[in-house]
Amino acid sequence: MATGRTHRPATRSRGIPEATVARLPLYLRALTALSERSVPTVSSEELAAAAGVNSAKLRKDFSYLGSYGTRGVGYDVEYLVYQISRELGLTQDWPVVIVGIGNLGAALANYGGFASRGFRVAALIDADPAMTGRQVAGIAVQHSDDLEKIISDNGVSIGVITTPPGVAQQVCDRLVAAGVTSILNFAPTVLSVPDGVDVRKVDLSIELQILAFHEQRKAGEEHEGTAPPVAAHQDSSEQGPDGDVPAVMPA
Amino acid sequence: MATGRTHRPATRSRGIPEATVARLPLYLRALTALSERSVPTVSSEELAAAAGVNSAKLRKDFSYLGSYGTRGVGYDVEYLVYQISRELGLTQDWPVVIVGIGNLGAALANYGGFASRGFRVAALIDADPAMTGRQVAGIAVQHSDDLEKIISDNGVSIGVITTPPGVAQQVCDRLVAAGVTSILNFAPTVLSVPDGVDVRKVDLSIELQILAFHEQRKAGEEHEGTAPPVAAHQDSSEQGPDGDVPAVMPA
DNA sequence: CCATCTTTGTGCACGCGTTCACAAAGACAT
DNA sequence: ATGTCTTTGTGAACGCGTGCACAAAGATGG
Ligand SMILES: NC(=O)c1ccc[n+]([C@@H]2O[C@H](COP(=O)([O-])OP(=O)(O)OC[C@H]3O[C@@H](n4cnc5c(N)ncnc54)[C@H](O)[C@@H]3O)[C@@H](O)[C@H]2O)c1
Ligand SMILES: NC(=O)c1ccc[n+]([C@@H]2O[C@H](COP(=O)([O-])OP(=O)(O)OC[C@H]3O[C@@H](n4cnc5c(N)ncnc54)[C@H](O)[C@@H]3O)[C@@H](O)[C@H]2O)c1
């Protein structure tokens, strides 16, 4: 999800598989909703349905955290909320900086869902002098010249990059040099970071292209009825690599 | 990535693994950059580095599309751009609607990266009467009463949901009923959709929580030096399920 | 035309993640 | 106390994705 060799073998940390870690926030969200409705306990089946996963998977996920359920009854909602929160590190406060306060950066800054889970927007940073001092979401935008000082003064370890792609790598480098060890990147760029730094990316364009692929596939199948799955509409391996190809062939 | 049982066994479509499909846009982006620099050919090693993946993986990915490389030389950039574009369905135009034109929806509407790859914002839809008729990114916002008509008039098959979570499911239902078969969901909700509809979600909060988990783990390890990976700081299975637990125990 | 050298395409093995299926645990009623 | 019934926790099997390592392909130079 990151760069050339950013991702270590990943989360073999305390034995919790990465796939499980990625689902814990999902469970936590469902549990929080139950908690707000004062539901005392929940079965793996019910909770799995709420989180949109398989109940066996959910039970196995929870088994990595310990034996927090009661057979014949289910899981205590409040207790599980606490355990997952602690496991994810949400019982402490995480100051976050957003770099690049344009359309997207401003939207993120305004997003209430941030603060709700231990994340606090510690600073907004932009390179544009015209932005400096402007209030966005009640926070004054600071100039990127002060990036290093802002990071260290606030003890920031998580940075969000919403700059144009061309400067994302250099912004990333400065963040890392200043002490940031986790980066959430919205710019469509492959970031290189040293070992020990985690990068996750959110790439709207990629998501849409994946949807387009499936969409095209659905449209193709529809035309062919229940025809053989191979060779629907124009297929590369069927009517040969050339035929309707505008581009130049290698040889 | 979607709901209870949204995801079919997935992309065993024409034999292209889902994991490969998810990487094709990455390759395409790197190839487009090379193309703009008029680089004629590229080796798997170079391209893999640019895309941030393993070269063997890249070659295997391309092998699913066909034999488009030339041994001893590499891949023809233009040709590969075309082949991947075609495979992803980007040679055709995909009209997209965005529902919920608030902070995030407006940012997406303003995003130029949309149009660059065959995606065209066909309409912006919001339930707030005060928004109706307002221009966002040069497009007039339409009222959600007309959602069904907008979808069918424009032949939209891809919808983006950026409404508050509480109404996301009902917006989703209306989109699907109107003919949308692919949804990109930004609301932190588990969407239920019938078979044949693809849902992908982008969840900022989850990404941050995953980063927080790793961040906490790094901080813990640092304190313990090269201590046994088990039982770092406060470990659930070590000092027992209770001890410092504020919540109520199940039994 | 032949030799050499580069780079692809893929067979194979391995590890992770998912799912099934069931024994054990415990609640609850009698 | 004992039996029944519900639900957890997990062993085991399976399938997918990854990466190694190498044979084959073909370009290039003599
Ligand atoms: N807007 C979207 O919906 C959207 C969607 C997907 C991806 N993205 C990506 O997110 C990023 C931001 O998009 P946007 O629409 O907000 O762009 P934008 O142009 O509105 O904002 C970019 C901001 O970054 C600032 N900036 C430029 N260089 C900087 C630097 N060196 N240090 C600090 N700040 C700097 C600019 O002053 C500007 O305010 C882009 O990479 C874009 O590709 C945006
Ligand atoms: N802003 C962010 O950075 C951010 C980040 C992550 C997730 N999200 C999620 O994205 C969604 C939108 O966030 P936002 O900050 O833009 O919220 P917002 O309140 O600014 O915008 C929501 C918009 O949806 C419209 N809306 C409400 N009900 C509607 C309906 N039934 N049909 C059509 N439109 C309707 C509202 O009128 C409003 O314009 C939320 O679910 C939020 O949790 C936002």
XYZ file of C-alpha atoms in Angstrom, chain A residues 1-4 8 10-11 13-14 16 18 21-22 24-26 28-29 49-53 65-66 68 70 76 78-79 82-83 86-92 94 96 103-104 106-108 110-111 113-114 117 119 157-160 181-184 186 188-190 196-218 221 229-231 234-237 241-242 244-251, chain B residues 1-4 8 10-11 13-14 16 18 21-22 24-26 28-29 49-53 65-66 68-70 76 78-79 82-83 86-92 94 96 103-104 106-108 110-111 113-114 117 119 157-158 160 181-184 186 188-190 196-218 221 229-231 234-237 241-242 244-251:
210
model
C 0.000 0.000 0.000
C 3.018 2.154 -0.012
C 6.308 2.323 -1.797
C 9.053 0.233 -3.232
C 7.856 -4.404 6.177
C 3.909 -5.907 8.039
C 1.915 -6.514 11.149
C 3.728 -7.357 15.468
C 2.168 -9.016 18.460
C -2.261 -9.683 14.940
C -2.675 -7.052 9.066
C -6.066 -4.860 12.031
C -7.770 -3.389 8.980
C -10.904 -3.714 13.781
C -12.024 -0.145 12.998
C -15.033 -1.619 11.245
C -15.361 -0.666 16.497
C -17.730 1.473 14.479
C -23.815 -8.689 9.949
C -23.509 -5.097 11.147
C -19.899 -4.905 10.071
C -20.532 -6.649 6.786
C -18.247 -9.615 7.338
C -7.057 -10.090 20.895
C -7.891 -12.659 23.537
C -13.348 -11.665 25.361
C -18.899 -15.589 26.703
C -20.044 -7.479 26.057
C -18.721 -1.837 26.248
C -15.900 -4.137 27.156
C -12.604 -0.595 25.166
C -10.409 -3.531 24.201
C -6.865 0.137 23.307
C -5.498 -2.317 20.777
C -5.736 0.278 18.024
C -4.113 2.891 20.186
C -7.172 5.105 20.309
C -7.112 5.595 24.051
C -4.419 8.165 23.492
C -2.910 11.513 18.119
C -2.192 15.113 13.086
C -9.985 21.721 -1.905
C -9.323 18.374 -0.344
C -9.855 22.008 3.618
C -12.571 19.371 3.372
C -10.564 17.067 5.612
C -13.642 20.504 8.270
C -14.411 16.858 8.747
C -15.127 12.431 12.031
C -11.502 13.223 12.684
C -11.653 8.975 17.570
C -7.311 12.207 16.228
C 3.803 11.489 14.345
C 1.009 11.276 11.774
C 0.924 13.458 8.675
C -1.676 13.811 5.947
C 6.517 8.096 11.059
C 3.043 7.571 9.600
C 1.726 9.190 6.457
C -1.659 9.191 4.832
C -3.950 11.560 -0.986
C -1.482 10.213 -6.737
C 2.200 9.509 -6.281
C 4.320 6.614 -5.139
C 10.062 2.265 9.956
C 7.769 4.752 8.283
C 4.292 3.621 7.310
C 2.519 5.009 4.299
C -1.086 4.446 3.402
C -2.599 5.948 0.354
C -6.092 6.951 -0.636
C -6.408 7.092 -4.381
C -9.760 8.078 -5.786
C -8.657 7.611 -9.355
C -7.596 4.017 -8.776
C -10.894 3.187 -7.099
C -12.828 4.532 -10.040
C -10.702 2.620 -12.523
C -11.292 -0.615 -10.638
C -15.015 0.051 -10.745
C -14.775 0.799 -14.467
C -13.068 -2.531 -15.052
C -15.875 -4.452 -13.394
C -18.449 -2.267 -15.052
C -17.039 -3.048 -18.463
C -16.958 -6.712 -17.644
C -20.599 -6.668 -16.608
C -21.183 -10.402 -20.255
C -16.630 -16.347 -20.029
C -13.629 -16.247 -22.307
C -13.749 -14.143 -25.443
C -13.182 -7.712 -27.929
C -10.675 -9.885 -26.200
C -6.971 -9.393 -26.419
C -6.034 -13.050 -26.535
C -2.821 -8.714 -30.019
C -3.223 -6.576 -33.109
C -7.683 -2.911 -33.961
C -4.651 -1.533 -32.272
C -3.814 2.097 -33.000
C -0.545 2.132 -31.105
C 2.775 0.939 -32.418
C 3.868 -2.627 -31.950
C 7.136 -3.240 -30.162
C 8.833 -5.030 -33.021
C -14.684 -4.078 0.475
C -18.395 -3.807 0.454
C -21.318 -5.299 2.234
C -22.621 -8.452 3.713
C -18.901 -12.037 -5.556
C -14.729 -11.258 -7.313
C -12.688 -10.816 -10.386
C -13.815 -12.645 -14.622
C -11.664 -13.323 -17.617
C -7.467 -11.510 -14.222
C -8.511 -8.902 -8.421
C -6.735 -5.346 -11.482
C -6.049 -3.138 -8.494
C -3.185 -1.912 -13.318
C -4.088 1.736 -12.628
C -0.754 2.086 -10.873
C -0.958 2.954 -16.135
C -0.053 6.054 -14.195
C 10.401 0.642 -9.500
C 8.283 3.525 -10.768
C 5.090 1.834 -9.678
C 6.536 0.748 -6.350
C 6.135 -2.983 -6.812
C -3.154 -9.526 -20.229
C -1.085 -11.340 -22.819
C 3.052 -7.728 -24.705
C 6.767 -7.564 -23.951
C 9.851 -8.226 -26.027
C 6.603 -0.692 -25.585
C 2.532 3.454 -25.891
C 1.332 -0.009 -26.702
C -3.330 1.355 -24.785
C -3.685 -2.266 -23.716
C -8.604 -0.951 -22.888
C -8.520 -3.686 -20.269
C -9.677 -1.275 -17.585
C -12.411 0.067 -19.822
C -10.929 3.544 -20.010
C -11.225 3.839 -23.758
C -14.843 4.664 -23.234
C -17.908 6.880 -17.940
C -20.407 9.706 -12.996
C -17.256 19.740 1.772
C -16.078 16.500 0.295
C -17.493 19.793 -3.749
C -13.790 18.941 -3.470
C -14.303 15.896 -5.646
C -13.423 20.354 -8.395
C -10.881 17.615 -8.787
C -7.974 14.120 -11.986
C -11.468 12.901 -12.627
C -9.108 9.243 -17.416
C -14.495 9.792 -16.107
C -23.655 3.469 -14.141
C -21.173 4.798 -11.577
C -20.222 8.492 -5.829
C -24.237 -0.746 -10.767
C -21.011 0.630 -9.299
C -20.737 2.764 -6.202
C -17.858 4.567 -4.607
C -17.162 7.896 1.146
C -18.592 5.611 6.916
C -21.373 3.084 6.517
C -21.672 -0.514 5.454
C -24.272 -7.553 -9.477
C -23.595 -4.189 -7.885
C -20.036 -3.337 -6.916
C -19.261 -1.160 -3.947
C -15.882 0.240 -3.064
C -15.385 2.392 -0.057
C -12.934 5.070 0.880
C -12.739 5.448 4.608
C -10.419 8.050 5.976
C -11.136 7.149 9.564
C -10.178 3.526 9.074
C -6.915 4.472 7.398
C -5.980 6.698 10.305
C -6.835 4.024 12.829
C -4.634 1.525 11.032
C -1.799 4.022 11.103
C -2.420 4.623 14.788
C -2.162 0.915 15.488
C 1.260 0.683 13.853
C 2.318 3.916 15.440
C 1.477 2.606 18.885
C 3.299 -0.613 18.160
C 6.423 1.274 17.091
C 8.797 -1.613 20.811
C 7.764 -9.301 21.003
C 5.083 -10.673 23.280
C 4.099 -8.774 26.399
C 0.318 -3.423 28.693
C -0.709 -6.634 27.077
C -4.216 -7.998 27.337
C -3.225 -11.625 27.696
C -8.380 -9.264 31.099
C -9.071 -7.088 34.087
C -6.979 -1.663 34.622
C -10.221 -2.138 32.834
C -12.823 0.578 33.351
C -15.560 -1.187 31.425
C -17.829 -3.870 32.761
C -16.934 -7.491 32.469
C -19.364 -9.772 30.653
C -20.056 -12.110 33.518
